[in-house]
Coordinates of C-alpha atoms and ligand atoms in Angstrom, one line a residue:
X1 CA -22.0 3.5 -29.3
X2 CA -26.0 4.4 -28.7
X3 CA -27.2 7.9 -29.4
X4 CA -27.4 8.5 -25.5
X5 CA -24.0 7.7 -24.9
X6 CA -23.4 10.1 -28.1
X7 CA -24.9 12.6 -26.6
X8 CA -23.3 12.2 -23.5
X9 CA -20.5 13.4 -25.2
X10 CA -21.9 16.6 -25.7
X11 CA -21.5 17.6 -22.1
X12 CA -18.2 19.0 -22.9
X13 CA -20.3 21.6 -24.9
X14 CA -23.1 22.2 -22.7
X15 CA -21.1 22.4 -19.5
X16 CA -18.4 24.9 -21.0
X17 CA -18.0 28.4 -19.8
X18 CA -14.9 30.7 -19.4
X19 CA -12.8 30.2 -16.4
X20 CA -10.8 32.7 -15.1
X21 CA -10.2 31.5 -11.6
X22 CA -7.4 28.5 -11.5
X23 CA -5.7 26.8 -8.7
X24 CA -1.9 26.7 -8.3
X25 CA -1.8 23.5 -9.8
X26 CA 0.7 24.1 -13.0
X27 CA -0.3 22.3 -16.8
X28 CA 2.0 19.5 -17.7
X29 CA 3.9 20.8 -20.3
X30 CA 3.6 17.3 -22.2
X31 CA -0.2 18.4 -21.7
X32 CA -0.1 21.7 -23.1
X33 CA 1.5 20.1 -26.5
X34 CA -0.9 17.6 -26.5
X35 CA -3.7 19.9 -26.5
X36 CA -1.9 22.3 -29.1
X37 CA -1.1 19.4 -31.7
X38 CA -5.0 18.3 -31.4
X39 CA -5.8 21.6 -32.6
X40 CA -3.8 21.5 -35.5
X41 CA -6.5 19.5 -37.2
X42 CA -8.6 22.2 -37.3
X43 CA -10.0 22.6 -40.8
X44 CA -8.4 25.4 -42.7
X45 CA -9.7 27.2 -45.5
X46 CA -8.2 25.9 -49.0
X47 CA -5.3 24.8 -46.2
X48 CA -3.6 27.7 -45.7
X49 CA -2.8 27.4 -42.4
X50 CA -2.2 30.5 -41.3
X51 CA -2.3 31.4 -37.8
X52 CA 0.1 31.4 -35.1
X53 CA -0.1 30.5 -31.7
X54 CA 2.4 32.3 -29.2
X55 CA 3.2 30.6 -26.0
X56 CA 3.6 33.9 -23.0
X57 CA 6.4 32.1 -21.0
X58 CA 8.5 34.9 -20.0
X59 CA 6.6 36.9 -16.9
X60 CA 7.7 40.3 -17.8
X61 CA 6.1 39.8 -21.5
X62 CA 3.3 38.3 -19.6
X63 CA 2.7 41.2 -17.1
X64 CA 3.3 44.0 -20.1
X65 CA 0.3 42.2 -21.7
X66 CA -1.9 41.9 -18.8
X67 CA -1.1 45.7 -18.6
X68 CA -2.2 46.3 -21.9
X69 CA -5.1 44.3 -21.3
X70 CA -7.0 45.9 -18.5
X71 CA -5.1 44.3 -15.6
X72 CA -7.0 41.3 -16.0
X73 CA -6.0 39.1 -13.2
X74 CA -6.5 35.7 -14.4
X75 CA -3.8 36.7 -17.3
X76 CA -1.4 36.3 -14.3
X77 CA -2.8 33.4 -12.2
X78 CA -3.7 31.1 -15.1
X79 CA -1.1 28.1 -15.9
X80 CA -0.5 28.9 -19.4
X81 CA -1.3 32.1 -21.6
X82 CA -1.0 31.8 -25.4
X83 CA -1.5 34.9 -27.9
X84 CA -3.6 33.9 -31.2
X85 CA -2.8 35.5 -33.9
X86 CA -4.0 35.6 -38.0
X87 CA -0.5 34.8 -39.9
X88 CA 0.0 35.6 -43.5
X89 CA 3.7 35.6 -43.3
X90 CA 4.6 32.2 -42.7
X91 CA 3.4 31.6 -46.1
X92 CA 4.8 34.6 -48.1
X93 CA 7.9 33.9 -46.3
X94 CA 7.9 30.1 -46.9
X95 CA 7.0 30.8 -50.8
X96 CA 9.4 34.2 -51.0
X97 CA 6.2 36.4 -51.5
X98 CA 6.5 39.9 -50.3
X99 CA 3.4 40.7 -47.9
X100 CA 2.3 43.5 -50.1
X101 CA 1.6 41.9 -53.6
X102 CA -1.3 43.1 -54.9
X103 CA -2.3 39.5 -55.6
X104 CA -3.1 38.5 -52.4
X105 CA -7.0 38.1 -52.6
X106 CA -9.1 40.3 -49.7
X107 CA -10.4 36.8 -48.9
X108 CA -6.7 35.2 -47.9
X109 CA -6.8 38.4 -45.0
X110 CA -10.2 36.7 -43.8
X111 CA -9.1 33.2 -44.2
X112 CA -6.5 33.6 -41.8
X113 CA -8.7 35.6 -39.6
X114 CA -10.9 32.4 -39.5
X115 CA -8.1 30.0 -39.2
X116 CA -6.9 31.6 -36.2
X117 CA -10.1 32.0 -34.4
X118 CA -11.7 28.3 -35.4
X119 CA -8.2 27.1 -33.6
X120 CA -8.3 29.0 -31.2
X121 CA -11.2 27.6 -30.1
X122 CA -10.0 23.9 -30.8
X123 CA -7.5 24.5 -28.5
X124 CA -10.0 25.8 -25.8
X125 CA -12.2 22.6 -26.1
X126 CA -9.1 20.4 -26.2
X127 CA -8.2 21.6 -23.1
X128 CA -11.4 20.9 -21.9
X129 CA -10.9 17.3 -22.4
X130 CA -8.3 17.6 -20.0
X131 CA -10.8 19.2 -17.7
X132 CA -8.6 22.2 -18.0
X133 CA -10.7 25.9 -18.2
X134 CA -9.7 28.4 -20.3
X135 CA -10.7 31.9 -21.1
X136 CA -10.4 34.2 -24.5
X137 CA -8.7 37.7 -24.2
X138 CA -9.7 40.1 -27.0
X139 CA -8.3 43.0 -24.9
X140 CA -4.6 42.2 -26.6
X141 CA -6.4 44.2 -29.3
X142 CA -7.1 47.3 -27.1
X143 CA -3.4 48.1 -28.6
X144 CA -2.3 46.0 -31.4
X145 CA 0.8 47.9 -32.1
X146 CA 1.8 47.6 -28.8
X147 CA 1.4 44.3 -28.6
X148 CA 2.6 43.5 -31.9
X149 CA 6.0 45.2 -31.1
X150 CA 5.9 43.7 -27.4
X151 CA 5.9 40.2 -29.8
X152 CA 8.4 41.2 -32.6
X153 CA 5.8 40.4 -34.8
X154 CA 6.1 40.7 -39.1
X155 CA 4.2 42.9 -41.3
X156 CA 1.6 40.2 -42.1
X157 CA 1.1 38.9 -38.4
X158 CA -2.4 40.2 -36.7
X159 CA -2.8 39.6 -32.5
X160 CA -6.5 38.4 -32.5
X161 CA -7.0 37.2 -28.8
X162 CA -5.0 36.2 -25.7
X163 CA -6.5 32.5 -24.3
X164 CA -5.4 31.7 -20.2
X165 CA -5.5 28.4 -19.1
X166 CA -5.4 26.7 -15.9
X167 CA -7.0 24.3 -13.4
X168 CA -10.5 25.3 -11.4
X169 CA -11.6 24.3 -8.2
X170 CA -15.1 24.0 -9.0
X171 CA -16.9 24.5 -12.5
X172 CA -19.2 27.2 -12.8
X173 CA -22.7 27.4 -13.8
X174 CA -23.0 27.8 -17.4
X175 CA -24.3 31.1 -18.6
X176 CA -27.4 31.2 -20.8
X177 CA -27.5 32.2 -24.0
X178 CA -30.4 33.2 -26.4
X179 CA -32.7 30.6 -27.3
X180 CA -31.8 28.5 -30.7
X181 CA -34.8 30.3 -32.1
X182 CA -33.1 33.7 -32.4
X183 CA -29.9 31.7 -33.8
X184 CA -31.4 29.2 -36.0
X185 CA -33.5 29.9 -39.7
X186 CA -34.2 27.8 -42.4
X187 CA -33.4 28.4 -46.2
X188 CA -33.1 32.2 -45.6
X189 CA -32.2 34.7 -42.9
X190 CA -35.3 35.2 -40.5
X191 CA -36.0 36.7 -37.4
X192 CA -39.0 35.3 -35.0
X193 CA -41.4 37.4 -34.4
X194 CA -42.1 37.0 -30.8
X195 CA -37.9 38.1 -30.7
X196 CA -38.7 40.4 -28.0
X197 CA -40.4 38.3 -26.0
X198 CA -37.9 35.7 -26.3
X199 CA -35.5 38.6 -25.5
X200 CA -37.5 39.4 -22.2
X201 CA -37.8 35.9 -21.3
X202 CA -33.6 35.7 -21.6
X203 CA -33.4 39.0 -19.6
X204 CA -34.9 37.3 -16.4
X205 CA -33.0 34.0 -17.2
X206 CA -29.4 35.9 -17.3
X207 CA -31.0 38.2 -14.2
X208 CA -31.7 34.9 -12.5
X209 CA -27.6 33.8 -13.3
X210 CA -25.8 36.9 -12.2
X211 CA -27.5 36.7 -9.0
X212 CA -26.6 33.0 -8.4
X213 CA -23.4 32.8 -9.6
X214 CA -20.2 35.0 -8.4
X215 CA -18.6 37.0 -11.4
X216 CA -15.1 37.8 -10.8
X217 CA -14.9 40.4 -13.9
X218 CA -15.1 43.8 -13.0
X219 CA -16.5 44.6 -16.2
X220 CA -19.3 42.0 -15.8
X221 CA -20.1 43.5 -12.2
X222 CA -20.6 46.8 -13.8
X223 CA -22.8 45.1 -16.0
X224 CA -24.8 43.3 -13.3
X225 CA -27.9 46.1 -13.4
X226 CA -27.9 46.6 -17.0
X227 CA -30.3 44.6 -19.3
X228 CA -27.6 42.0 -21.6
X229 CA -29.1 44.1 -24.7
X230 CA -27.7 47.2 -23.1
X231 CA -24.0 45.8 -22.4
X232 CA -24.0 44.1 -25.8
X233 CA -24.7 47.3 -27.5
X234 CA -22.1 49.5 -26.1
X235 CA -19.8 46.8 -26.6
X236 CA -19.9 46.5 -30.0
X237 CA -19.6 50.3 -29.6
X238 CA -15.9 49.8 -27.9
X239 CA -14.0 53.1 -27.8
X240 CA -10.8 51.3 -27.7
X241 CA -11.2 49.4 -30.9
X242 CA -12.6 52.0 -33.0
X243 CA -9.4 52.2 -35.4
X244 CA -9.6 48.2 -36.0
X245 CA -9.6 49.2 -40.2
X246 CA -6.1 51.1 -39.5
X247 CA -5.0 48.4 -37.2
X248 CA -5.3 46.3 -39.5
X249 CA -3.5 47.8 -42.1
X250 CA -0.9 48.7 -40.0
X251 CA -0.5 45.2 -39.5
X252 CA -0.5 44.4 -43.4
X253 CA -4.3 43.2 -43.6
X254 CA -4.8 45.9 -46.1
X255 CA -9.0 45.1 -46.6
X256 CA -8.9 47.2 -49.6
X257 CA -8.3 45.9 -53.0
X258 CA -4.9 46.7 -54.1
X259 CA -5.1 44.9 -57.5
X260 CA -5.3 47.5 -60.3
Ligands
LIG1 C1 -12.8 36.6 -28.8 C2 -13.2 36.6 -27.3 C3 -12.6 37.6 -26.5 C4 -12.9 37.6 -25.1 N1 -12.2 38.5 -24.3 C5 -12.4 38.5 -23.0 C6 -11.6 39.3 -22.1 O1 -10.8 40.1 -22.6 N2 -11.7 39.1 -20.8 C7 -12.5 38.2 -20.2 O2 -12.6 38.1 -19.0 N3 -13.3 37.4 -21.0 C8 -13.3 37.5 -22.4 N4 -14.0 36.7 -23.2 C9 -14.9 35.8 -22.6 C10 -16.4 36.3 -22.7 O3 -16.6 37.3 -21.8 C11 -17.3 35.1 -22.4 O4 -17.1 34.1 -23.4 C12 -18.8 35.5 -22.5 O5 -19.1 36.4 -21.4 C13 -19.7 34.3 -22.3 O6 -19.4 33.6 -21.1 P1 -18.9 32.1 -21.0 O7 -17.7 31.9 -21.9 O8 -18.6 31.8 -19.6 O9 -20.1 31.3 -21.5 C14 -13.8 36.7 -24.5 C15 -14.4 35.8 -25.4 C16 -14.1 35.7 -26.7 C17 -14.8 34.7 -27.6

């Protein structure tokens, strides 16, 4: 295979963007388990393994989540809607380890943190190959303990995000992001110094995007007037998350060192 036709392979990538709009048609199951064992081979740190994918097939569960989420539509229209979670358990459980040794290491509570995300998108793209959309739902963590009890889930367990799937109609546009400059340093950490400029210059582009394209979020319409820096950085100041260190140690991923 040439380097074009390489490339060509990269459309996948370039072409992505989150779908939250599906027609009736319903996933093969066969499909669905196709695209979930591809994702297995996701790398894993030191192979742990530890994540857990859980399939939302009963429609009361479903619409308890959806609730929990924001009344997100799409977590009701899409074809399929899986709950990713971080998953110490399976491991302490397989190997008779209680949860709370001390000698878990901090960095087994991020690996699995990792795990779950990096197959969580695996499963995304896999789907993609299918020419199946999907989108990610971090609002399960708007209440973890809800949504942990909601799943039955073990000390050791942590909901991370929700991902819908389904089949579109017609692709959207895909939305820009900042330029590779502001992304991409060599040998050490750097920021360009025309940043601002570059940010400008992405203000009009994304500008340029909402107005073309139709956004079916509510949040995002809300959005539409405000400069992407401004959304960005009262997102990151998200009321509803704001106890994500006690979440997480409610859910076992005790952060703190616990070895004496
Ligand atoms: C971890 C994660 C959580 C997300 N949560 C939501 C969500 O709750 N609802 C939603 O509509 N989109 C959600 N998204 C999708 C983002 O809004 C979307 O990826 C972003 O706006 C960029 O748009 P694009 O994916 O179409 O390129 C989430 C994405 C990620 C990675």
């Amino acid at each position: 295979m040439n380097n074009k036709e390489l490339t060509e392979k990269l459309e996948l990538f370039f072409n992505r963007s989150s779908v939250r709009k599906y027609t009736s048609k319903k996933i093969d199951n066969k499909v669905f388990h196709k695209i979930i064992e591809a994702s297995l081979q996701t790398p894993t740190s030191s192979h742990i393994q530890a994540f857990t994918i859980i399939n939302i097939t009963n429609s009361l569960l479903r619409k308890q989540i959806y609730n929990i989420c924001g009344d997100q539509k799409w977590i009701l229209d899409s074809s399929h809607f899986i709950i990713m979670c971080a998953d110490l358990n399976k491991i302490c459980h397989l190997s008779k380890t209680n949860i709370n040794d001390p000698n878990i290491s901090q960095d087994a509570y991020l690996a699995a943190l990792l795990d779950a995300a990096l197959v969580g998108m695996t499963i995304s793209m896999a789907a993609e190959v299918f020419q199946i959309g999907s989108v990610m739902i971090g609002s399960v963590r708007n209440n973890i303990s809800k949504v942990a009890h909601l799943l039955q889930l073990p000390s050791g367990v942590m909901p991370l995000f929700g991902i819908c799937f389904g089949y579109y109609e017609k692709r959207k546009k895909p939305k820009p992001r900042l330029t590779k400059n502001l992304f991409l340093s060599e040998n050490s950490y750097s920021t360009p110094e025309n940043s601002h400029q570059l940010l400008d210059e992405y203000h009009k582009k994304l500008q340029k995007y909402y107005e073309e394209s139709p956004l079916e979020h509510a949040g995002l319409r809300a959005q539409k007037n405000k400069t992407w820096l401004e959304v960005v950085t009262l997102a990151i100041k998200n009321e509803k998350r704001s106890n994500m260190g006690e979440d997480l140690k409610n859910r076992g991923f005790n952060l703190s060192s616990k070895r004496s």
